[in-house]
């Protein structure tokens, strides 16, 4: 199956800083999602982005499908951005596989 | 608001005592998934229904079963929970197989 690797595993920021989270995948995908898992465990959809660039407020994401990676940008981070960020990728005829996540801590 | 609902949010059971977790959705999505997530790990797909077709992952233990009586509801049955089955169980839905998945809030299972 497809392999999904996320980096860094842990990230600590001061409030107001910017960050970039990376997701590498081992095969062609036609589905890539970024999620934020809040402290209560719910996975919140951030982006569905198998290719291209999208922006939503302080968050944006870019997927370069030909080079098999996706980036999630968080600008002007806030303490409420803390949590685990997962990417999940699926090849054209396969299931979604989650990466191991990046744990983000934003300090006030 | 259209959503994915899971009940209960917290479930405590005894070792070996069968337990059922439920998931319902108002999105009218045809695909429903069950994931298991252990502490500090990524969610792991157990199985999914594509319409009425059940698709089991190869490494899902036989102890885990699922039922989907209609489009809106899906159940996860754990026949004889062991201590290793303590985890967060996440239900998700999608319209079709390789598109955006929407997750419920999860059920945290404790096995005593």
JSON list of C-alpha atoms in Angstrom, two decimals:
[
{"chain": "A", "resi": 1, "resn": "UNK", "atom": "CA", "xyz": [0.00, 0.00, 0.00]},
{"chain": "A", "resi": 2, "resn": "UNK", "atom": "CA", "xyz": [0.86, 3.66, -0.15]},
{"chain": "A", "resi": 3, "resn": "UNK", "atom": "CA", "xyz": [3.32, 5.01, 2.43]},
{"chain": "A", "resi": 4, "resn": "UNK", "atom": "CA", "xyz": [2.66, 8.41, 4.01]},
{"chain": "A", "resi": 5, "resn": "UNK", "atom": "CA", "xyz": [5.30, 10.24, 6.01]},
{"chain": "A", "resi": 6, "resn": "UNK", "atom": "CA", "xyz": [4.82, 13.48, 7.89]},
{"chain": "A", "resi": 7, "resn": "UNK", "atom": "CA", "xyz": [7.42, 15.86, 9.22]},
{"chain": "A", "resi": 8, "resn": "UNK", "atom": "CA", "xyz": [8.31, 17.16, 11.66]},
{"chain": "A", "resi": 9, "resn": "UNK", "atom": "CA", "xyz": [6.80, 14.81, 14.25]},
{"chain": "A", "resi": 10, "resn": "UNK", "atom": "CA", "xyz": [6.66, 17.59, 16.83]},
{"chain": "A", "resi": 11, "resn": "UNK", "atom": "CA", "xyz": [6.67, 21.35, 16.50]},
{"chain": "A", "resi": 12, "resn": "UNK", "atom": "CA", "xyz": [6.64, 23.99, 19.23]},
{"chain": "A", "resi": 13, "resn": "UNK", "atom": "CA", "xyz": [5.93, 27.61, 18.31]},
{"chain": "A", "resi": 14, "resn": "UNK", "atom": "CA", "xyz": [5.34, 30.92, 19.98]},
{"chain": "A", "resi": 15, "resn": "UNK", "atom": "CA", "xyz": [2.00, 32.50, 19.28]},
{"chain": "A", "resi": 16, "resn": "UNK", "atom": "CA", "xyz": [2.18, 34.58, 16.12]},
{"chain": "A", "resi": 17, "resn": "UNK", "atom": "CA", "xyz": [4.84, 32.48, 14.40]},
{"chain": "A", "resi": 18, "resn": "UNK", "atom": "CA", "xyz": [4.39, 30.80, 11.02]},
{"chain": "A", "resi": 19, "resn": "UNK", "atom": "CA", "xyz": [4.95, 27.09, 10.31]},
{"chain": "A", "resi": 20, "resn": "UNK", "atom": "CA", "xyz": [5.08, 24.58, 7.49]},
{"chain": "A", "resi": 21, "resn": "UNK", "atom": "CA", "xyz": [4.09, 20.93, 7.88]},
{"chain": "A", "resi": 22, "resn": "UNK", "atom": "CA", "xyz": [5.06, 18.41, 5.24]},
{"chain": "A", "resi": 23, "resn": "UNK", "atom": "CA", "xyz": [3.44, 15.21, 3.97]},
{"chain": "A", "resi": 24, "resn": "UNK", "atom": "CA", "xyz": [5.31, 12.88, 1.59]},
{"chain": "A", "resi": 25, "resn": "UNK", "atom": "CA", "xyz": [3.55, 9.99, -0.13]},
{"chain": "A", "resi": 26, "resn": "UNK", "atom": "CA", "xyz": [5.01, 7.08, -2.03]},
{"chain": "A", "resi": 27, "resn": "UNK", "atom": "CA", "xyz": [2.55, 6.70, -4.91]},
{"chain": "A", "resi": 28, "resn": "UNK", "atom": "CA", "xyz": [0.26, 8.69, -7.16]},
{"chain": "A", "resi": 29, "resn": "UNK", "atom": "CA", "xyz": [-2.80, 9.92, -5.34]},
{"chain": "A", "resi": 30, "resn": "UNK", "atom": "CA", "xyz": [-6.20, 11.17, -6.32]},
{"chain": "A", "resi": 31, "resn": "UNK", "atom": "CA", "xyz": [-7.20, 11.98, -2.75]},
{"chain": "A", "resi": 32, "resn": "UNK", "atom": "CA", "xyz": [-5.24, 13.91, -0.18]},
{"chain": "A", "resi": 33, "resn": "UNK", "atom": "CA", "xyz": [-6.72, 15.46, 2.92]},
{"chain": "A", "resi": 34, "resn": "UNK", "atom": "CA", "xyz": [-5.34, 17.48, 5.81]},
{"chain": "A", "resi": 35, "resn": "UNK", "atom": "CA", "xyz": [-7.02, 17.15, 9.21]},
{"chain": "A", "resi": 36, "resn": "UNK", "atom": "CA", "xyz": [-6.63, 18.80, 12.58]},
{"chain": "A", "resi": 37, "resn": "UNK", "atom": "CA", "xyz": [-7.36, 16.55, 15.55]},
{"chain": "A", "resi": 38, "resn": "UNK", "atom": "CA", "xyz": [-8.58, 18.66, 18.43]},
{"chain": "A", "resi": 39, "resn": "UNK", "atom": "CA", "xyz": [-7.88, 17.89, 22.11]},
{"chain": "A", "resi": 40, "resn": "UNK", "atom": "CA", "xyz": [-11.18, 15.98, 22.33]},
{"chain": "A", "resi": 41, "resn": "UNK", "atom": "CA", "xyz": [-10.15, 13.65, 19.53]},
{"chain": "A", "resi": 42, "resn": "UNK", "atom": "CA", "xyz": [-12.33, 14.83, 16.67]},
{"chain": "A", "resi": 43, "resn": "UNK", "atom": "CA", "xyz": [-10.77, 15.02, 13.23]},
{"chain": "A", "resi": 44, "resn": "UNK", "atom": "CA", "xyz": [-11.64, 18.30, 11.58]},
{"chain": "A", "resi": 45, "resn": "UNK", "atom": "CA", "xyz": [-11.35, 18.62, 7.81]},
{"chain": "A", "resi": 46, "resn": "UNK", "atom": "CA", "xyz": [-8.94, 21.33, 6.77]},
{"chain": "A", "resi": 47, "resn": "UNK", "atom": "CA", "xyz": [-8.38, 20.72, 3.07]},
{"chain": "A", "resi": 48, "resn": "UNK", "atom": "CA", "xyz": [-9.18, 18.22, 0.36]},
{"chain": "A", "resi": 49, "resn": "UNK", "atom": "CA", "xyz": [-6.27, 18.90, -1.96]},
{"chain": "A", "resi": 50, "resn": "UNK", "atom": "CA", "xyz": [-5.07, 16.14, -4.33]},
{"chain": "A", "resi": 51, "resn": "UNK", "atom": "CA", "xyz": [-3.30, 18.84, -6.33]},
{"chain": "A", "resi": 52, "resn": "UNK", "atom": "CA", "xyz": [-2.85, 22.60, -6.47]},
{"chain": "A", "resi": 53, "resn": "UNK", "atom": "CA", "xyz": [-3.14, 25.25, -3.79]},
{"chain": "A", "resi": 54, "resn": "UNK", "atom": "CA", "xyz": [-5.98, 26.25, -1.49]},
{"chain": "A", "resi": 55, "resn": "UNK", "atom": "CA", "xyz": [-6.32, 28.84, 1.22]},
{"chain": "A", "resi": 56, "resn": "UNK", "atom": "CA", "xyz": [-8.71, 29.20, 4.12]},
{"chain": "A", "resi": 57, "resn": "UNK", "atom": "CA", "xyz": [-7.98, 32.13, 6.40]},
{"chain": "A", "resi": 58, "resn": "UNK", "atom": "CA", "xyz": [-4.62, 31.67, 8.09]},
{"chain": "A", "resi": 59, "resn": "UNK", "atom": "CA", "xyz": [-4.23, 28.19, 6.67]},
{"chain": "A", "resi": 60, "resn": "UNK", "atom": "CA", "xyz": [-3.17, 27.21, 3.19]},
{"chain": "A", "resi": 61, "resn": "UNK", "atom": "CA", "xyz": [-2.08, 24.00, 1.53]},
{"chain": "A", "resi": 62, "resn": "UNK", "atom": "CA", "xyz": [-0.19, 23.04, -1.59]},
{"chain": "A", "resi": 63, "resn": "UNK", "atom": "CA", "xyz": [0.08, 19.61, -3.15]},
{"chain": "A", "resi": 64, "resn": "UNK", "atom": "CA", "xyz": [2.64, 18.90, -5.86]},
{"chain": "A", "resi": 65, "resn": "UNK", "atom": "CA", "xyz": [1.32, 15.58, -7.07]},
{"chain": "A", "resi": 66, "resn": "UNK", "atom": "CA", "xyz": [4.13, 14.97, -9.56]},
{"chain": "A", "resi": 67, "resn": "UNK", "atom": "CA", "xyz": [6.69, 15.24, -6.75]},
{"chain": "A", "resi": 68, "resn": "UNK", "atom": "CA", "xyz": [4.52, 13.38, -4.24]},
{"chain": "A", "resi": 69, "resn": "UNK", "atom": "CA", "xyz": [4.30, 15.85, -1.40]},
{"chain": "A", "resi": 70, "resn": "UNK", "atom": "CA", "xyz": [1.92, 18.25, 0.22]},
{"chain": "A", "resi": 71, "resn": "UNK", "atom": "CA", "xyz": [2.56, 21.20, 2.50]},
{"chain": "A", "resi": 72, "resn": "UNK", "atom": "CA", "xyz": [0.30, 22.79, 5.10]},
{"chain": "A", "resi": 73, "resn": "UNK", "atom": "CA", "xyz": [1.09, 26.38, 6.03]},
{"chain": "A", "resi": 74, "resn": "UNK", "atom": "CA", "xyz": [-0.11, 27.97, 9.24]},
{"chain": "A", "resi": 75, "resn": "UNK", "atom": "CA", "xyz": [0.43, 31.70, 9.53]},
{"chain": "A", "resi": 76, "resn": "UNK", "atom": "CA", "xyz": [0.18, 33.86, 12.65]},
{"chain": "A", "resi": 77, "resn": "UNK", "atom": "CA", "xyz": [-0.36, 30.77, 14.80]},
{"chain": "A", "resi": 78, "resn": "UNK", "atom": "CA", "xyz": [-2.73, 30.88, 17.77]},
{"chain": "A", "resi": 79, "resn": "UNK", "atom": "CA", "xyz": [-2.93, 28.68, 20.86]},
{"chain": "A", "resi": 80, "resn": "UNK", "atom": "CA", "xyz": [-6.13, 27.16, 19.46]},
{"chain": "A", "resi": 81, "resn": "UNK", "atom": "CA", "xyz": [-4.08, 25.80, 16.54]},
{"chain": "A", "resi": 82, "resn": "UNK", "atom": "CA", "xyz": [-2.47, 23.32, 18.93]},
{"chain": "A", "resi": 83, "resn": "UNK", "atom": "CA", "xyz": [-3.19, 19.66, 18.32]},
{"chain": "A", "resi": 84, "resn": "UNK", "atom": "CA", "xyz": [-2.21, 16.93, 15.91]},
{"chain": "A", "resi": 85, "resn": "UNK", "atom": "CA", "xyz": [-2.25, 17.51, 12.17]},
{"chain": "A", "resi": 86, "resn": "UNK", "atom": "CA", "xyz": [-2.72, 14.47, 9.95]},
{"chain": "A", "resi": 87, "resn": "UNK", "atom": "CA", "xyz": [-2.54, 14.05, 6.23]},
{"chain": "A", "resi": 88, "resn": "UNK", "atom": "CA", "xyz": [-4.29, 11.11, 4.59]},
{"chain": "A", "resi": 89, "resn": "UNK", "atom": "CA", "xyz": [-3.57, 10.03, 1.03]},
{"chain": "A", "resi": 90, "resn": "UNK", "atom": "CA", "xyz": [-5.29, 7.52, -1.22]},
{"chain": "A", "resi": 91, "resn": "UNK", "atom": "CA", "xyz": [-4.13, 6.12, -4.59]},
{"chain": "A", "resi": 92, "resn": "UNK", "atom": "CA", "xyz": [-6.67, 5.94, -7.43]},
{"chain": "A", "resi": 93, "resn": "UNK", "atom": "CA", "xyz": [-7.89, 2.46, -6.55]},
{"chain": "A", "resi": 94, "resn": "UNK", "atom": "CA", "xyz": [-7.00, 2.22, -2.88]},
{"chain": "A", "resi": 95, "resn": "UNK", "atom": "CA", "xyz": [-8.01, 3.28, 0.57]},
{"chain": "A", "resi": 96, "resn": "UNK", "atom": "CA", "xyz": [-6.82, 6.36, 2.45]},
{"chain": "A", "resi": 97, "resn": "UNK", "atom": "CA", "xyz": [-3.70, 5.89, 4.56]},
{"chain": "A", "resi": 98, "resn": "UNK", "atom": "CA", "xyz": [-2.90, 8.32, 7.37]},
{"chain": "A", "resi": 99, "resn": "UNK", "atom": "CA", "xyz": [0.52, 9.62, 8.21]},
{"chain": "A", "resi": 100, "resn": "UNK", "atom": "CA", "xyz": [1.70, 9.50, 11.81]},
{"chain": "A", "resi": 101, "resn": "UNK", "atom": "CA", "xyz": [0.85, 13.17, 12.32]},
{"chain": "A", "resi": 102, "resn": "UNK", "atom": "CA", "xyz": [2.61, 16.32, 13.45]},
{"chain": "A", "resi": 103, "resn": "UNK", "atom": "CA", "xyz": [1.94, 17.43, 17.01]},
{"chain": "A", "resi": 104, "resn": "UNK", "atom": "CA", "xyz": [1.84, 21.21, 17.13]},
{"chain": "A", "resi": 105, "resn": "UNK", "atom": "CA", "xyz": [2.09, 23.14, 20.38]},
{"chain": "A", "resi": 106, "resn": "UNK", "atom": "CA", "xyz": [1.56, 26.89, 20.24]},
{"chain": "A", "resi": 107, "resn": "UNK", "atom": "CA", "xyz": [2.67, 28.70, 23.38]},
{"chain": "A", "resi": 108, "resn": "UNK", "atom": "CA", "xyz": [1.16, 32.02, 24.44]},
{"chain": "B", "resi": 1, "resn": "UNK", "atom": "CA", "xyz": [-26.46, 21.02, 10.21]},
{"chain": "B", "resi": 2, "resn": "UNK", "atom": "CA", "xyz": [-25.56, 17.86, 8.37]},
{"chain": "B", "resi": 3, "resn": "UNK", "atom": "CA", "xyz": [-23.21, 15.80, 10.45]},
{"chain": "B", "resi": 4, "resn": "UNK", "atom": "CA", "xyz": [-21.79, 12.51, 11.65]},
{"chain": "B", "resi": 5, "resn": "UNK", "atom": "CA", "xyz": [-22.93, 11.51, 15.13]},
{"chain": "B", "resi": 6, "resn": "UNK", "atom": "CA", "xyz": [-21.39, 8.88, 17.37]},
{"chain": "B", "resi": 7, "resn": "UNK", "atom": "CA", "xyz": [-22.86, 7.42, 20.52]},
{"chain": "B", "resi": 8, "resn": "UNK", "atom": "CA", "xyz": [-21.85, 7.08, 23.19]},
{"chain": "B", "resi": 9, "resn": "UNK", "atom": "CA", "xyz": [-18.92, 9.48, 23.38]},
{"chain": "B", "resi": 10, "resn": "UNK", "atom": "CA", "xyz": [-17.38, 7.43, 26.21]},
{"chain": "B", "resi": 11, "resn": "UNK", "atom": "CA", "xyz": [-17.93, 3.71, 26.74]},
{"chain": "B", "resi": 12, "resn": "UNK", "atom": "CA", "xyz": [-16.60, 1.56, 29.55]},
{"chain": "B", "resi": 13, "resn": "UNK", "atom": "CA", "xyz": [-16.86, -2.20, 29.28]},
{"chain": "B", "resi": 14, "resn": "UNK", "atom": "CA", "xyz": [-15.43, -5.21, 31.02]},
{"chain": "B", "resi": 15, "resn": "UNK", "atom": "CA", "xyz": [-12.92, -7.60, 29.58]},
{"chain": "B", "resi": 16, "resn": "UNK", "atom": "CA", "xyz": [-14.82, -10.06, 27.39]},
{"chain": "B", "resi": 17, "resn": "UNK", "atom": "CA", "xyz": [-18.19, -8.28, 27.60]},
{"chain": "B", "resi": 18, "resn": "UNK", "atom": "CA", "xyz": [-19.62, -7.50, 24.15]},
{"chain": "B", "resi": 19, "resn": "UNK", "atom": "CA", "xyz": [-20.03, -3.85, 23.28]},
{"chain": "B", "resi": 20, "resn": "UNK", "atom": "CA", "xyz": [-21.68, -1.98, 20.40]},
{"chain": "B", "resi": 21, "resn": "UNK", "atom": "CA", "xyz": [-20.77, 1.48, 19.20]},
{"chain": "B", "resi": 22, "resn": "UNK", "atom": "CA", "xyz": [-23.08, 3.42, 16.92]},
{"chain": "B", "resi": 23, "resn": "UNK", "atom": "CA", "xyz": [-22.68, 5.96, 14.16]},
{"chain": "B", "resi": 24, "resn": "UNK", "atom": "CA", "xyz": [-25.33, 7.89, 12.31]},
{"chain": "B", "resi": 25, "resn": "UNK", "atom": "CA", "xyz": [-25.12, 10.49, 9.58]},
{"chain": "B", "resi": 26, "resn": "UNK", "atom": "CA", "xyz": [-27.38, 13.09, 8.05]},
{"chain": "B", "resi": 27, "resn": "UNK", "atom": "CA", "xyz": [-25.12, 13.69, 5.04]},
{"chain": "B", "resi": 28, "resn": "UNK", "atom": "CA", "xyz": [-26.73, 10.93, 2.96]},
{"chain": "B", "resi": 29, "resn": "UNK", "atom": "CA", "xyz": [-23.29, 9.64, 2.07]},
{"chain": "B", "resi": 30, "resn": "UNK", "atom": "CA", "xyz": [-23.08, 6.15, 0.61]},
{"chain": "B", "resi": 31, "resn": "UNK", "atom": "CA", "xyz": [-19.76, 5.17, 2.18]},
{"chain": "B", "resi": 32, "resn": "UNK", "atom": "CA", "xyz": [-19.23, 4.70, 5.93]},
{"chain": "B", "resi": 33, "resn": "UNK", "atom": "CA", "xyz": [-15.94, 3.85, 7.63]},
{"chain": "B", "resi": 34, "resn": "UNK", "atom": "CA", "xyz": [-14.79, 2.67, 11.04]},
{"chain": "B", "resi": 35, "resn": "UNK", "atom": "CA", "xyz": [-11.32, 3.56, 12.26]},
{"chain": "B", "resi": 36, "resn": "UNK", "atom": "CA", "xyz": [-9.48, 2.58, 15.43]},
{"chain": "B", "resi": 37, "resn": "UNK", "atom": "CA", "xyz": [-7.05, 5.10, 16.90]},
{"chain": "B", "resi": 38, "resn": "UNK", "atom": "CA", "xyz": [-4.81, 4.19, 19.80]},
{"chain": "B", "resi": 39, "resn": "UNK", "atom": "CA", "xyz": [-3.02, 6.76, 21.88]},
{"chain": "B", "resi": 40, "resn": "UNK", "atom": "CA", "xyz": [-0.45, 8.82, 19.94]},
{"chain": "B", "resi": 41, "resn": "UNK", "atom": "CA", "xyz": [-1.03, 6.80, 16.77]},
{"chain": "B", "resi": 42, "resn": "UNK", "atom": "CA", "xyz": [-2.64, 7.45, 13.41]},
{"chain": "B", "resi": 43, "resn": "UNK", "atom": "CA", "xyz": [-6.20, 6.26, 12.76]},
{"chain": "B", "resi": 44, "resn": "UNK", "atom": "CA", "xyz": [-6.27, 2.72, 11.37]},
{"chain": "B", "resi": 45, "resn": "UNK", "atom": "CA", "xyz": [-9.05, 1.64, 9.04]},
{"chain": "B", "resi": 46, "resn": "UNK", "atom": "CA", "xyz": [-10.95, -1.41, 10.31]},
{"chain": "B", "resi": 47, "resn": "UNK", "atom": "CA", "xyz": [-13.58, -1.73, 7.56]},
{"chain": "B", "resi": 48, "resn": "UNK", "atom": "CA", "xyz": [-15.97, 0.25, 5.44]},
{"chain": "B", "resi": 49, "resn": "UNK", "atom": "CA", "xyz": [-19.31, -0.09, 3.72]},
{"chain": "B", "resi": 50, "resn": "UNK", "atom": "CA", "xyz": [-19.67, 1.08, 0.15]},
{"chain": "B", "resi": 51, "resn": "UNK", "atom": "CA", "xyz": [-23.44, 1.22, -0.07]},
{"chain": "B", "resi": 52, "resn": "UNK", "atom": "CA", "xyz": [-24.38, -2.24, 1.26]},
{"chain": "B", "resi": 53, "resn": "UNK", "atom": "CA", "xyz": [-21.08, -3.85, 0.33]},
{"chain": "B", "resi": 54, "resn": "UNK", "atom": "CA", "xyz": [-18.91, -4.65, 3.34]},
{"chain": "B", "resi": 55, "resn": "UNK", "atom": "CA", "xyz": [-15.13, -4.32, 2.92]},
{"chain": "B", "resi": 56, "resn": "UNK", "atom": "CA", "xyz": [-12.98, -5.71, 5.69]},
{"chain": "B", "resi": 57, "resn": "UNK", "atom": "CA", "xyz": [-9.31, -4.79, 6.03]},
{"chain": "B", "resi": 58, "resn": "UNK", "atom": "CA", "xyz": [-7.05, -7.84, 5.93]},
{"chain": "B", "resi": 59, "resn": "UNK", "atom": "CA", "xyz": [-5.59, -7.23, 9.38]},
{"chain": "B", "resi": 60, "resn": "UNK", "atom": "CA", "xyz": [-8.85, -6.43, 11.20]},
{"chain": "B", "resi": 61, "resn": "UNK", "atom": "CA", "xyz": [-9.33, -9.03, 13.96]},
{"chain": "B", "resi": 62, "resn": "UNK", "atom": "CA", "xyz": [-12.38, -11.31, 13.75]},
{"chain": "B", "resi": 63, "resn": "UNK", "atom": "CA", "xyz": [-13.41, -9.90, 17.11]},
{"chain": "B", "resi": 64, "resn": "UNK", "atom": "CA", "xyz": [-14.62, -6.79, 15.27]},
{"chain": "B", "resi": 65, "resn": "UNK", "atom": "CA", "xyz": [-17.84, -6.91, 13.30]},
{"chain": "B", "resi": 66, "resn": "UNK", "atom": "CA", "xyz": [-20.01, -4.27, 11.68]},
{"chain": "B", "resi": 67, "resn": "UNK", "atom": "CA", "xyz": [-23.61, -3.81, 10.62]},
{"chain": "B", "resi": 68, "resn": "UNK", "atom": "CA", "xyz": [-25.22, -1.22, 8.38]},
{"chain": "B", "resi": 69, "resn": "UNK", "atom": "CA", "xyz": [-29.00, -1.63, 8.56]},
{"chain": "B", "resi": 70, "resn": "UNK", "atom": "CA", "xyz": [-29.66, 1.43, 6.38]},
{"chain": "B", "resi": 71, "resn": "UNK", "atom": "CA", "xyz": [-27.88, 4.36, 4.74]},
{"chain": "B", "resi": 72, "resn": "UNK", "atom": "CA", "xyz": [-27.88, 6.47, 7.88]},
{"chain": "B", "resi": 73, "resn": "UNK", "atom": "CA", "xyz": [-26.66, 4.05, 10.54]},
{"chain": "B", "resi": 74, "resn": "UNK", "atom": "CA", "xyz": [-23.61, 1.88, 11.03]},
{"chain": "B", "resi": 75, "resn": "UNK", "atom": "CA", "xyz": [-22.63, -0.15, 14.10]},
{"chain": "B", "resi": 76, "resn": "UNK", "atom": "CA", "xyz": [-19.33, -1.52, 15.35]},
{"chain": "B", "resi": 77, "resn": "UNK", "atom": "CA", "xyz": [-19.62, -4.67, 17.45]},
{"chain": "B", "resi": 78, "resn": "UNK", "atom": "CA", "xyz": [-16.70, -5.89, 19.53]},
{"chain": "B", "resi": 79, "resn": "UNK", "atom": "CA", "xyz": [-17.59, -9.44, 20.51]},
{"chain": "B", "resi": 80, "resn": "UNK", "atom": "CA", "xyz": [-15.07, -10.02, 23.29]},
{"chain": "B", "resi": 81, "resn": "UNK", "atom": "CA", "xyz": [-13.14, -6.86, 24.09]},
{"chain": "B", "resi": 82, "resn": "UNK", "atom": "CA", "xyz": [-9.60, -7.27, 25.29]},
{"chain": "B", "resi": 83, "resn": "UNK", "atom": "CA", "xyz": [-7.42, -4.74, 27.06]},
{"chain": "B", "resi": 84, "resn": "UNK", "atom": "CA", "xyz": [-5.71, -4.05, 23.75]},
{"chain": "B", "resi": 85, "resn": "UNK", "atom": "CA", "xyz": [-8.98, -2.89, 22.22]},
{"chain": "B", "resi": 86, "resn": "UNK", "atom": "CA", "xyz": [-9.09, 0.21, 24.39]},
{"chain": "B", "resi": 87, "resn": "UNK", "atom": "CA", "xyz": [-8.93, 3.06, 21.90]},
{"chain": "B", "resi": 88, "resn": "UNK", "atom": "CA", "xyz": [-10.79, 5.87, 20.22]},
{"chain": "B", "resi": 89, "resn": "UNK", "atom": "CA", "xyz": [-13.17, 4.59, 17.56]},
{"chain": "B", "resi": 90, "resn": "UNK", "atom": "CA", "xyz": [-13.88, 7.00, 14.75]},
{"chain": "B", "resi": 91, "resn": "UNK", "atom": "CA", "xyz": [-16.68, 6.82, 12.23]},
{"chain": "B", "resi": 92, "resn": "UNK", "atom": "CA", "xyz": [-16.41, 8.65, 8.92]},
{"chain": "B", "resi": 93, "resn": "UNK", "atom": "CA", "xyz": [-18.53, 9.06, 5.81]},
{"chain": "B", "resi": 94, "resn": "UNK", "atom": "CA", "xyz": [-17.92, 10.07, 2.22]},
{"chain": "B", "resi": 95, "resn": "UNK", "atom": "CA", "xyz": [-19.85, 10.44, -1.01]},
{"chain": "B", "resi": 96, "resn": "UNK", "atom": "CA", "xyz": [-18.05, 7.86, -3.07]},
{"chain": "B", "resi": 97, "resn": "UNK", "atom": "CA", "xyz": [-14.81, 6.10, -2.29]},
{"chain": "B", "resi": 98, "resn": "UNK", "atom": "CA", "xyz": [-11.93, 8.49, -2.90]},
{"chain": "B", "resi": 99, "resn": "UNK", "atom": "CA", "xyz": [-13.24, 11.87, -1.91]},
{"chain": "B", "resi": 100, "resn": "UNK", "atom": "CA", "xyz": [-13.45, 13.93, 1.24]},
{"chain": "B", "resi": 101, "resn": "UNK", "atom": "CA", "xyz": [-14.13, 11.97, 4.41]},
{"chain": "B", "resi": 102, "resn": "UNK", "atom": "CA", "xyz": [-16.10, 13.56, 7.25]},
{"chain": "B", "resi": 103, "resn": "UNK", "atom": "CA", "xyz": [-15.49, 12.29, 10.75]},
{"chain": "B", "resi": 104, "resn": "UNK", "atom": "CA", "xyz": [-17.69, 12.03, 13.80]},
{"chain": "B", "resi": 105, "resn": "UNK", "atom": "CA", "xyz": [-16.47, 13.04, 17.27]},
{"chain": "B", "resi": 106, "resn": "UNK", "atom": "CA", "xyz": [-15.42, 9.49, 18.15]},
{"chain": "B", "resi": 107, "resn": "UNK", "atom": "CA", "xyz": [-16.19, 7.06, 20.96]},
{"chain": "B", "resi": 108, "resn": "UNK", "atom": "CA", "xyz": [-13.47, 6.51, 23.54]},
{"chain": "B", "resi": 109, "resn": "UNK", "atom": "CA", "xyz": [-13.60, 2.88, 24.71]},
{"chain": "B", "resi": 110, "resn": "UNK", "atom": "CA", "xyz": [-12.16, 1.80, 28.03]},
{"chain": "B", "resi": 111, "resn": "UNK", "atom": "CA", "xyz": [-11.81, -1.92, 28.81]},
{"chain": "B", "resi": 112, "resn": "UNK", "atom": "CA", "xyz": [-11.52, -2.86, 32.49]}
]
